[in-house]
Amino acid sequence: MEADELAKRIMSDISCVFRREPNIDEFDIIPVMESQNKSPVVVVGTKMGLECWCVKFLYLYVYSNLIKWRQRKIQADAPMVVEWTEVALLLNAGLLTAWNIRKELLSRGWISDRDELRLSKLILTHKPKSAEVFCHRRWVVNRITEQSSYNRSNEEELIKNELLLSTIAASHYPNNYSAWSHRQWILDTLVTDSSRVEVLFNELKWSEGWVQQNVSDHSGLQFRQYLLTVLVKHLSESRQTPSPRSTSLPNVVVDGKTLVDLLVFELNFIHNLICDFPGHETLWYHCRFVTQFLDSLGALETDSVGPICKRTKIDFVECVRLGKTFKLEDEIQFVNRELPDASQVHLASRHLRWLSHAFGTPQQPSAS
């Protein structure tokens, strides 16, 4: 019982912090192992921490109360249940029972959508890779978009906030699949009008800088693969071309060139990263994706590297034109240049074997 009373006081301190400072934007557990006869809730500006010595019994207290309330063994008013779920989720972001209870509270109007987005954002500062948090957040976003008050200005702000949130989460945890998946979901779900192509190109340009600073993060490169794939599909179906006036697009597109040029630009971009940051397997995998993508568009010239199965060239938004193909021989020459580098020899040899398997090219490096 003494632990329960202490847990109640700590919960009260946390609630007071949220009421006094509604703009708390960061939470974490502080490695203090013993009580120092003061509140374990520490607030500095808009940052809140909780000393770890109290985490276990505090979580057991709120969790047991939530389960009892769920099973109708105890009675509690809505504000108390809200506090239980807040504390439980701050300590365990993967507690689906608490998220489901908050969905019920939201549906009954006991919690606002804005407060729910704020709480999930706060939890992500402590658990940036939590799939449960992102899943719940998508549920809230869907709920907001279905409201009658939702309009164009709301949409732009919502997209901006969600993209920023995914950027922060991806920066706090490497290879954050949950954050990048959330970003893709936002682009697929909310960006659906005539601005879709421009938004996707802006994302491609933004991710270029992000990848340069996080060359080992495969999730970031997978996001670029998603962008290239969606752009190819979208422009192929709509037969549109990007506006040459948009300064946010990569130069290869601003200059009026085609999507094949964009893919060749991507291949050169990844080649530069491979040279600047040797020994990163992630970059070589992305190089294979772009090479295979070029081939799927019929824009990979393979005649000069030996007999392979002839592929039918397609009319892709009139972008496959004479002189606009990429020679597979250039890729082989690039690999051969990297082979002498001790930090690259293993990865370059593997890439050469992949080219041989995929396109029937020679497995041995050229004499040059």
Tab-separated table of N, CA and C in Angstrom, residues 58-184:
chain	number	residue	atom	x	y	z
A	58	LEU	N	5.531	2.379	-10.239
A	58	LEU	CA	4.584	3.319	-10.832
A	58	LEU	C	3.850	2.667	-12.001
A	59	TYR	N	4.600	1.942	-12.825
A	59	TYR	CA	3.967	1.271	-13.965
A	59	TYR	C	3.012	0.181	-13.496
A	60	LEU	N	3.430	-0.610	-12.503
A	60	LEU	CA	2.553	-1.664	-11.984
A	60	LEU	C	1.260	-1.073	-11.432
A	61	TYR	N	1.357	0.081	-10.808
A	61	TYR	CA	0.171	0.727	-10.232
A	61	TYR	C	-0.811	1.148	-11.325
A	62	VAL	N	-0.330	1.866	-12.334
A	62	VAL	CA	-1.250	2.361	-13.367
A	62	VAL	C	-1.753	1.209	-14.237
A	63	TYR	N	-0.899	0.219	-14.492
A	63	TYR	CA	-1.314	-0.909	-15.339
A	63	TYR	C	-2.403	-1.729	-14.647
A	64	SER	N	-2.192	-2.034	-13.374
A	64	SER	CA	-3.190	-2.836	-12.651
A	64	SER	C	-4.519	-2.093	-12.560
A	65	ASN	N	-4.477	-0.779	-12.369
A	65	ASN	CA	-5.723	-0.010	-12.309
A	65	ASN	C	-6.437	0.007	-13.653
A	66	LEU	N	-5.672	0.112	-14.736
A	66	LEU	CA	-6.284	0.089	-16.066
A	66	LEU	C	-6.965	-1.250	-16.338
A	67	ILE	N	-6.304	-2.336	-15.987
A	67	ILE	CA	-6.880	-3.655	-16.220
A	67	ILE	C	-8.132	-3.847	-15.366
A	68	LYS	N	-8.064	-3.439	-14.102
A	68	LYS	CA	-9.241	-3.553	-13.235
A	68	LYS	C	-10.391	-2.704	-13.756
A	69	TRP	N	-10.072	-1.499	-14.227
A	69	TRP	CA	-11.130	-0.637	-14.775
A	69	TRP	C	-11.706	-1.251	-16.049
A	70	ARG	N	-10.840	-1.834	-16.866
A	70	ARG	CA	-11.276	-2.471	-18.106
A	70	ARG	C	-12.203	-3.651	-17.811
A	71	GLN	N	-11.913	-4.364	-16.740
A	71	GLN	CA	-12.713	-5.528	-16.357
A	71	GLN	C	-13.886	-5.142	-15.458
A	72	ARG	N	-14.090	-3.821	-15.283
A	72	ARG	CA	-15.198	-3.286	-14.474
A	72	ARG	C	-15.122	-3.726	-13.008
A	73	LYS	N	-13.898	-3.931	-12.523
A	73	LYS	CA	-13.724	-4.287	-11.123
A	73	LYS	C	-13.619	-3.063	-10.235
A	74	ILE	N	-13.260	-1.923	-10.827
A	74	ILE	CA	-13.209	-0.659	-10.094
A	74	ILE	C	-13.873	0.419	-10.938
A	75	GLN	N	-14.298	1.490	-10.288
A	75	GLN	CA	-14.900	2.632	-10.952
A	75	GLN	C	-13.903	3.790	-10.963
A	76	ALA	N	-13.892	4.526	-12.040
A	76	ALA	CA	-13.007	5.699	-12.138
A	76	ALA	C	-13.602	6.670	-13.144
A	77	ASP	N	-13.427	7.965	-12.865
A	77	ASP	CA	-13.945	8.957	-13.817
A	77	ASP	C	-12.980	9.093	-14.992
A	78	ALA	N	-13.435	9.750	-16.053
A	78	ALA	CA	-12.646	9.858	-17.287
A	78	ALA	C	-11.289	10.525	-17.067
A	79	PRO	N	-11.195	11.650	-16.331
A	79	PRO	CA	-9.875	12.274	-16.140
A	79	PRO	C	-8.853	11.341	-15.488
A	80	MET	N	-9.326	10.501	-14.547
A	80	MET	CA	-8.394	9.580	-13.892
A	80	MET	C	-7.906	8.519	-14.872
A	81	VAL	N	-8.812	7.990	-15.709
A	81	VAL	CA	-8.413	6.993	-16.697
A	81	VAL	C	-7.436	7.600	-17.699
A	82	VAL	N	-7.679	8.861	-18.069
A	82	VAL	CA	-6.764	9.552	-18.979
A	82	VAL	C	-5.368	9.627	-18.371
A	83	GLU	N	-5.286	9.954	-17.085
A	83	GLU	CA	-3.986	10.046	-16.421
A	83	GLU	C	-3.303	8.684	-16.355
A	84	TRP	N	-4.068	7.643	-16.062
A	84	TRP	CA	-3.479	6.299	-16.019
A	84	TRP	C	-2.863	5.926	-17.371
A	85	THR	N	-3.619	6.186	-18.426
A	85	THR	CA	-3.108	5.810	-19.753
A	85	THR	C	-1.899	6.651	-20.140
A	86	GLU	N	-1.901	7.922	-19.783
A	86	GLU	CA	-0.751	8.778	-20.106
A	86	GLU	C	0.523	8.255	-19.463
A	87	VAL	N	0.450	7.964	-18.169
A	87	VAL	CA	1.637	7.500	-17.455
A	87	VAL	C	2.056	6.119	-17.963
A	88	ALA	N	1.081	5.237	-18.179
A	88	ALA	CA	1.395	3.886	-18.653
A	88	ALA	C	2.111	3.927	-19.999
A	89	LEU	N	1.668	4.792	-20.887
A	89	LEU	CA	2.257	4.861	-22.230
A	89	LEU	C	3.596	5.582	-22.234
A	90	LEU	N	3.788	6.518	-21.332
A	90	LEU	CA	5.106	7.139	-21.209
A	90	LEU	C	6.149	6.106	-20.793
A	91	LEU	N	5.723	5.144	-19.962
A	91	LEU	CA	6.641	4.124	-19.472
A	91	LEU	C	6.706	2.909	-20.386
A	92	ASN	N	5.632	2.618	-21.099
A	92	ASN	CA	5.594	1.464	-22.002
A	92	ASN	C	4.772	1.837	-23.230
A	93	ALA	N	5.462	2.325	-24.252
A	93	ALA	CA	4.778	2.812	-25.456
A	93	ALA	C	4.078	1.701	-26.228
A	94	GLY	N	4.436	0.450	-25.972
A	94	GLY	CA	3.843	-0.662	-26.710
A	94	GLY	C	2.618	-1.269	-26.045
A	95	LEU	N	2.071	-0.621	-25.029
A	95	LEU	CA	0.919	-1.154	-24.312
A	95	LEU	C	-0.356	-0.908	-25.132
A	96	LEU	N	-0.745	-1.895	-25.921
A	96	LEU	CA	-1.890	-1.736	-26.826
A	96	LEU	C	-3.197	-1.531	-26.069
A	97	THR	N	-3.315	-2.129	-24.886
A	97	THR	CA	-4.535	-1.941	-24.098
A	97	THR	C	-4.766	-0.469	-23.806
A	98	ALA	N	-3.704	0.225	-23.429
A	98	ALA	CA	-3.835	1.662	-23.126
A	98	ALA	C	-4.180	2.462	-24.375
A	99	TRP	N	-3.584	2.117	-25.508
A	99	TRP	CA	-3.919	2.827	-26.749
A	99	TRP	C	-5.382	2.592	-27.127
A	100	ASN	N	-5.866	1.373	-26.949
A	100	ASN	CA	-7.270	1.088	-27.275
A	100	ASN	C	-8.230	1.824	-26.351
A	101	ILE	N	-7.848	1.931	-25.084
A	101	ILE	CA	-8.672	2.704	-24.151
A	101	ILE	C	-8.724	4.165	-24.578
A	102	ARG	N	-7.599	4.696	-25.013
A	102	ARG	CA	-7.583	6.102	-25.445
A	102	ARG	C	-8.395	6.290	-26.732
A	103	LYS	N	-8.437	5.283	-27.585
A	103	LYS	CA	-9.320	5.371	-28.756
A	103	LYS	C	-10.780	5.520	-28.316
A	104	GLU	N	-11.159	4.748	-27.298
A	104	GLU	CA	-12.524	4.863	-26.773
A	104	GLU	C	-12.764	6.244	-26.176
A	105	LEU	N	-11.792	6.746	-25.440
A	105	LEU	CA	-11.936	8.068	-24.826
A	105	LEU	C	-12.039	9.159	-25.899
A	106	LEU	N	-11.258	9.007	-26.964
A	106	LEU	CA	-11.337	9.954	-28.076
A	106	LEU	C	-12.714	9.918	-28.732
A	107	SER	N	-13.218	8.729	-28.963
A	107	SER	CA	-14.509	8.582	-29.627
A	107	SER	C	-15.643	9.169	-28.787
A	108	ARG	N	-15.485	9.149	-27.468
A	108	ARG	CA	-16.515	9.696	-26.571
A	108	ARG	C	-16.312	11.183	-26.298
A	109	GLY	N	-15.228	11.751	-26.833
A	109	GLY	CA	-15.004	13.182	-26.654
A	109	GLY	C	-14.314	13.554	-25.364
A	110	TRP	N	-13.742	12.602	-24.660
A	110	TRP	CA	-13.057	12.895	-23.404
A	110	TRP	C	-11.618	13.353	-23.625
A	111	ILE	N	-11.100	13.119	-24.817
A	111	ILE	CA	-9.765	13.584	-25.195
A	111	ILE	C	-9.900	14.261	-26.556
A	112	SER	N	-9.143	15.331	-26.782
A	112	SER	CA	-9.169	15.999	-28.085
A	112	SER	C	-8.120	15.390	-29.003
A	113	ASP	N	-8.366	15.494	-30.296
A	113	ASP	CA	-7.390	14.985	-31.270
A	113	ASP	C	-6.045	15.694	-31.115
A	114	ARG	N	-6.101	16.990	-30.847
A	114	ARG	CA	-4.866	17.765	-30.696
A	114	ARG	C	-4.038	17.269	-29.515
A	115	ASP	N	-4.714	16.990	-28.387
A	115	ASP	CA	-3.996	16.487	-27.215
A	115	ASP	C	-3.402	15.110	-27.493
A	116	GLU	N	-4.128	14.294	-28.277
A	116	GLU	CA	-3.636	12.952	-28.576
A	116	GLU	C	-2.392	13.002	-29.461
A	117	LEU	N	-2.393	13.909	-30.447
A	117	LEU	CA	-1.205	14.067	-31.287
A	117	LEU	C	-0.023	14.568	-30.463
A	118	ARG	N	-0.308	15.450	-29.510
A	118	ARG	CA	0.763	15.980	-28.668
A	118	ARG	C	1.351	14.880	-27.785
A	119	LEU	N	0.503	14.029	-27.216
A	119	LEU	CA	0.998	12.955	-26.365
A	119	LEU	C	1.839	11.948	-27.161
A	120	SER	N	1.339	11.537	-28.319
A	120	SER	CA	2.088	10.558	-29.114
A	120	SER	C	3.426	11.132	-29.571
A	121	LYS	N	3.456	12.424	-29.870
A	121	LYS	CA	4.714	13.070	-30.247
A	121	LYS	C	5.696	13.068	-29.080
A	122	LEU	N	5.177	13.325	-27.875
A	122	LEU	CA	6.020	13.320	-26.686
A	122	LEU	C	6.586	11.922	-26.431
A	123	ILE	N	5.763	10.903	-26.580
A	123	ILE	CA	6.210	9.529	-26.351
A	123	ILE	C	7.295	9.139	-27.354
A	124	LEU	N	7.187	9.632	-28.580
A	124	LEU	CA	8.180	9.311	-29.610
A	124	LEU	C	9.557	9.904	-29.308
A	125	THR	N	9.618	10.929	-28.481
A	125	THR	CA	10.931	11.453	-28.092
A	125	THR	C	11.658	10.457	-27.191
A	126	HIS	N	10.885	9.601	-26.505
A	126	HIS	CA	11.477	8.577	-25.637
A	126	HIS	C	11.599	7.237	-26.363
A	127	LYS	N	10.635	6.907	-27.195
A	127	LYS	CA	10.613	5.648	-27.948
A	127	LYS	C	10.389	5.953	-29.432
A	128	PRO	N	11.408	6.461	-30.138
A	128	PRO	CA	11.206	6.922	-31.515
A	128	PRO	C	10.945	5.809	-32.527
A	129	LYS	N	11.139	4.554	-32.131
A	129	LYS	CA	10.941	3.450	-33.073
A	129	LYS	C	9.659	2.663	-32.789
A	130	SER	N	8.833	3.155	-31.887
A	130	SER	CA	7.646	2.408	-31.478
A	130	SER	C	6.613	2.335	-32.608
A	131	ALA	N	6.391	1.131	-33.123
A	131	ALA	CA	5.388	0.953	-34.185
A	131	ALA	C	3.983	1.215	-33.660
A	132	GLU	N	3.740	0.905	-32.379
A	132	GLU	CA	2.409	1.110	-31.796
A	132	GLU	C	2.048	2.586	-31.753
A	133	VAL	N	3.014	3.438	-31.446
A	133	VAL	CA	2.745	4.882	-31.398
A	133	VAL	C	2.388	5.400	-32.791
A	134	PHE	N	3.179	5.024	-33.790
A	134	PHE	CA	2.900	5.479	-35.151
A	134	PHE	C	1.570	4.935	-35.657
A	135	CYS	N	1.250	3.699	-35.300
A	135	CYS	CA	-0.025	3.116	-35.718
A	135	CYS	C	-1.193	3.889	-35.120
A	136	HIS	N	-1.099	4.197	-33.840
A	136	HIS	CA	-2.163	4.974	-33.190
A	136	HIS	C	-2.248	6.380	-33.783
A	137	ARG	N	-1.116	6.952	-34.082
A	137	ARG	CA	-1.108	8.297	-34.652
A	137	ARG	C	-1.791	8.312	-36.015
A	138	ARG	N	-1.576	7.274	-36.822
A	138	ARG	CA	-2.255	7.193	-38.119
A	138	ARG	C	-3.767	7.090	-37.933
A	139	TRP	N	-4.183	6.371	-36.891
A	139	TRP	CA	-5.620	6.286	-36.593
A	139	TRP	C	-6.186	7.669	-36.278
A	140	VAL	N	-5.437	8.441	-35.507
A	140	VAL	CA	-5.888	9.798	-35.159
A	140	VAL	C	-5.911	10.689	-36.398
A	141	VAL	N	-4.888	10.591	-37.248
A	141	VAL	CA	-4.846	11.393	-38.475
A	141	VAL	C	-6.038	11.057	-39.367
A	142	ASN	N	-6.340	9.784	-39.514
A	142	ASN	CA	-7.516	9.390	-40.302
A	142	ASN	C	-8.788	9.971	-39.716
A	143	ARG	N	-8.884	9.961	-38.408
A	143	ARG	CA	-10.058	10.517	-37.728
A	143	ARG	C	-10.197	12.016	-38.012
A	144	ILE	N	-9.055	12.729	-38.010
A	144	ILE	CA	-9.085	14.170	-38.274
A	144	ILE	C	-9.532	14.453	-39.705
A	145	THR	N	-9.022	13.671	-40.663
A	145	THR	CA	-9.352	13.922	-42.071
A	145	THR	C	-10.814	13.634	-42.389
A	146	GLU	N	-11.478	12.867	-41.548
A	146	GLU	CA	-12.886	12.541	-41.789
A	146	GLU	C	-13.842	13.567	-41.189
A	147	GLN	N	-13.300	14.534	-40.452
A	147	GLN	CA	-14.153	15.547	-39.824
A	147	GLN	C	-14.594	16.594	-40.838
A	148	SER	N	-15.763	17.151	-40.624
A	148	SER	CA	-16.320	18.134	-41.563
A	148	SER	C	-15.525	19.429	-41.587
A	149	SER	N	-14.827	19.739	-40.494
A	149	SER	CA	-14.045	20.986	-40.418
A	149	SER	C	-12.697	20.873	-41.115
A	150	TYR	N	-12.362	19.686	-41.588
A	150	TYR	CA	-11.060	19.463	-42.236
A	150	TYR	C	-11.062	20.105	-43.611
A	151	ASN	N	-10.031	20.939	-43.888
A	151	ASN	CA	-9.950	21.625	-45.180
A	151	ASN	C	-8.506	21.656	-45.675
A	152	ARG	N	-8.309	22.385	-46.758
A	152	ARG	CA	-7.004	22.426	-47.414
A	152	ARG	C	-5.910	22.955	-46.493
A	153	SER	N	-6.184	24.026	-45.761
A	153	SER	CA	-5.173	24.599	-44.874
A	153	SER	C	-4.833	23.631	-43.750
A	154	ASN	N	-5.855	22.925	-43.220
A	154	ASN	CA	-5.593	21.914	-42.202
A	154	ASN	C	-4.705	20.807	-42.752
A	155	GLU	N	-4.961	20.431	-43.999
A	155	GLU	CA	-4.208	19.344	-44.629
A	155	GLU	C	-2.741	19.704	-44.760
A	156	GLU	N	-2.447	20.908	-45.232
A	156	GLU	CA	-1.062	21.319	-45.417
A	156	GLU	C	-0.306	21.332	-44.094
A	157	GLU	N	-0.948	21.834	-43.049
A	157	GLU	CA	-0.308	21.875	-41.735
A	157	GLU	C	-0.101	20.464	-41.186
A	158	LEU	N	-1.105	19.602	-41.389
A	158	LEU	CA	-1.019	18.236	-40.899
A	158	LEU	C	0.116	17.482	-41.598
A	159	ILE	N	0.213	17.628	-42.916
A	159	ILE	CA	1.284	16.963	-43.667
A	159	ILE	C	2.645	17.468	-43.202
A	160	LYS	N	2.770	18.770	-43.049
A	160	LYS	CA	4.038	19.365	-42.615
A	160	LYS	C	4.459	18.833	-41.251
A	161	ASN	N	3.512	18.772	-40.312
A	161	ASN	CA	3.828	18.302	-38.958
A	161	ASN	C	4.217	16.829	-38.941
A	162	GLU	N	3.501	16.017	-39.731
A	162	GLU	CA	3.791	14.585	-39.735
A	162	GLU	C	5.142	14.288	-40.387
A	163	LEU	N	5.466	14.993	-41.451
A	163	LEU	CA	6.765	14.795	-42.098
A	163	LEU	C	7.901	15.221	-41.171
A	164	LEU	N	7.698	16.330	-40.459
A	164	LEU	CA	8.711	16.784	-39.505
A	164	LEU	C	8.884	15.772	-38.382
A	165	LEU	N	7.768	15.228	-37.911
A	165	LEU	CA	7.839	14.233	-36.836
A	165	LEU	C	8.619	13.001	-37.278
A	166	SER	N	8.364	12.529	-38.487
A	166	SER	CA	9.079	11.340	-38.972
A	166	SER	C	10.567	11.631	-39.145
A	167	THR	N	10.901	12.863	-39.547
A	167	THR	CA	12.311	13.248	-39.673
A	167	THR	C	13.015	13.194	-38.324
A	168	ILE	N	12.373	13.743	-37.309
A	168	ILE	CA	12.968	13.758	-35.962
A	168	ILE	C	13.137	12.335	-35.439
A	169	ALA	N	12.114	11.512	-35.618
A	169	ALA	CA	12.184	10.127	-35.136
A	169	ALA	C	13.272	9.343	-35.864
A	170	ALA	N	13.380	9.539	-37.178
A	170	ALA	CA	14.406	8.840	-37.957
A	170	ALA	C	15.801	9.292	-37.553
A	171	SER	N	15.938	10.556	-37.157
A	171	SER	CA	17.244	11.083	-36.741
A	171	SER	C	17.647	10.558	-35.367
A	172	HIS	N	16.655	10.258	-34.521
A	172	HIS	CA	16.943	9.807	-33.160
A	172	HIS	C	17.243	8.316	-33.084
A	173	TYR	N	16.837	7.558	-34.106
A	173	TYR	CA	17.060	6.100	-34.075
A	173	TYR	C	17.419	5.638	-35.476
A	174	PRO	N	18.611	5.065	-35.674
A	174	PRO	CA	19.024	4.646	-37.021
A	174	PRO	C	18.175	3.496	-37.545
A	175	ASN	N	18.027	3.447	-38.869
A	175	ASN	CA	17.224	2.406	-39.522
A	175	ASN	C	15.832	2.306	-38.890
A	176	ASN	N	15.227	3.457	-38.704
A	176	ASN	CA	13.920	3.514	-38.044
A	176	ASN	C	12.822	3.206	-39.060
A	177	TYR	N	12.562	1.925	-39.236
A	177	TYR	CA	11.576	1.485	-40.226
A	177	TYR	C	10.190	2.077	-39.939
A	178	SER	N	9.827	2.167	-38.669
A	178	SER	CA	8.498	2.685	-38.311
A	178	SER	C	8.324	4.140	-38.745
A	179	ALA	N	9.363	4.950	-38.537
A	179	ALA	CA	9.281	6.363	-38.909
A	179	ALA	C	9.182	6.539	-40.417
A	180	TRP	N	10.004	5.792	-41.168
A	180	TRP	CA	9.972	5.912	-42.625
A	180	TRP	C	8.674	5.356	-43.208
A	181	SER	N	8.137	4.290	-42.599
A	181	SER	CA	6.852	3.755	-43.056
A	181	SER	C	5.738	4.764	-42.818
A	182	HIS	N	5.815	5.464	-41.701
A	182	HIS	CA	4.825	6.507	-41.418
A	182	HIS	C	4.913	7.623	-42.451
A	183	ARG	N	6.119	7.984	-42.818
A	183	ARG	CA	6.307	9.030	-43.827
A	183	ARG	C	5.702	8.601	-45.167
A	184	GLN	N	5.924	7.356	-45.555
A	184	GLN	CA	5.340	6.850	-46.793
A	184	GLN	C	3.815	6.857	-46.715
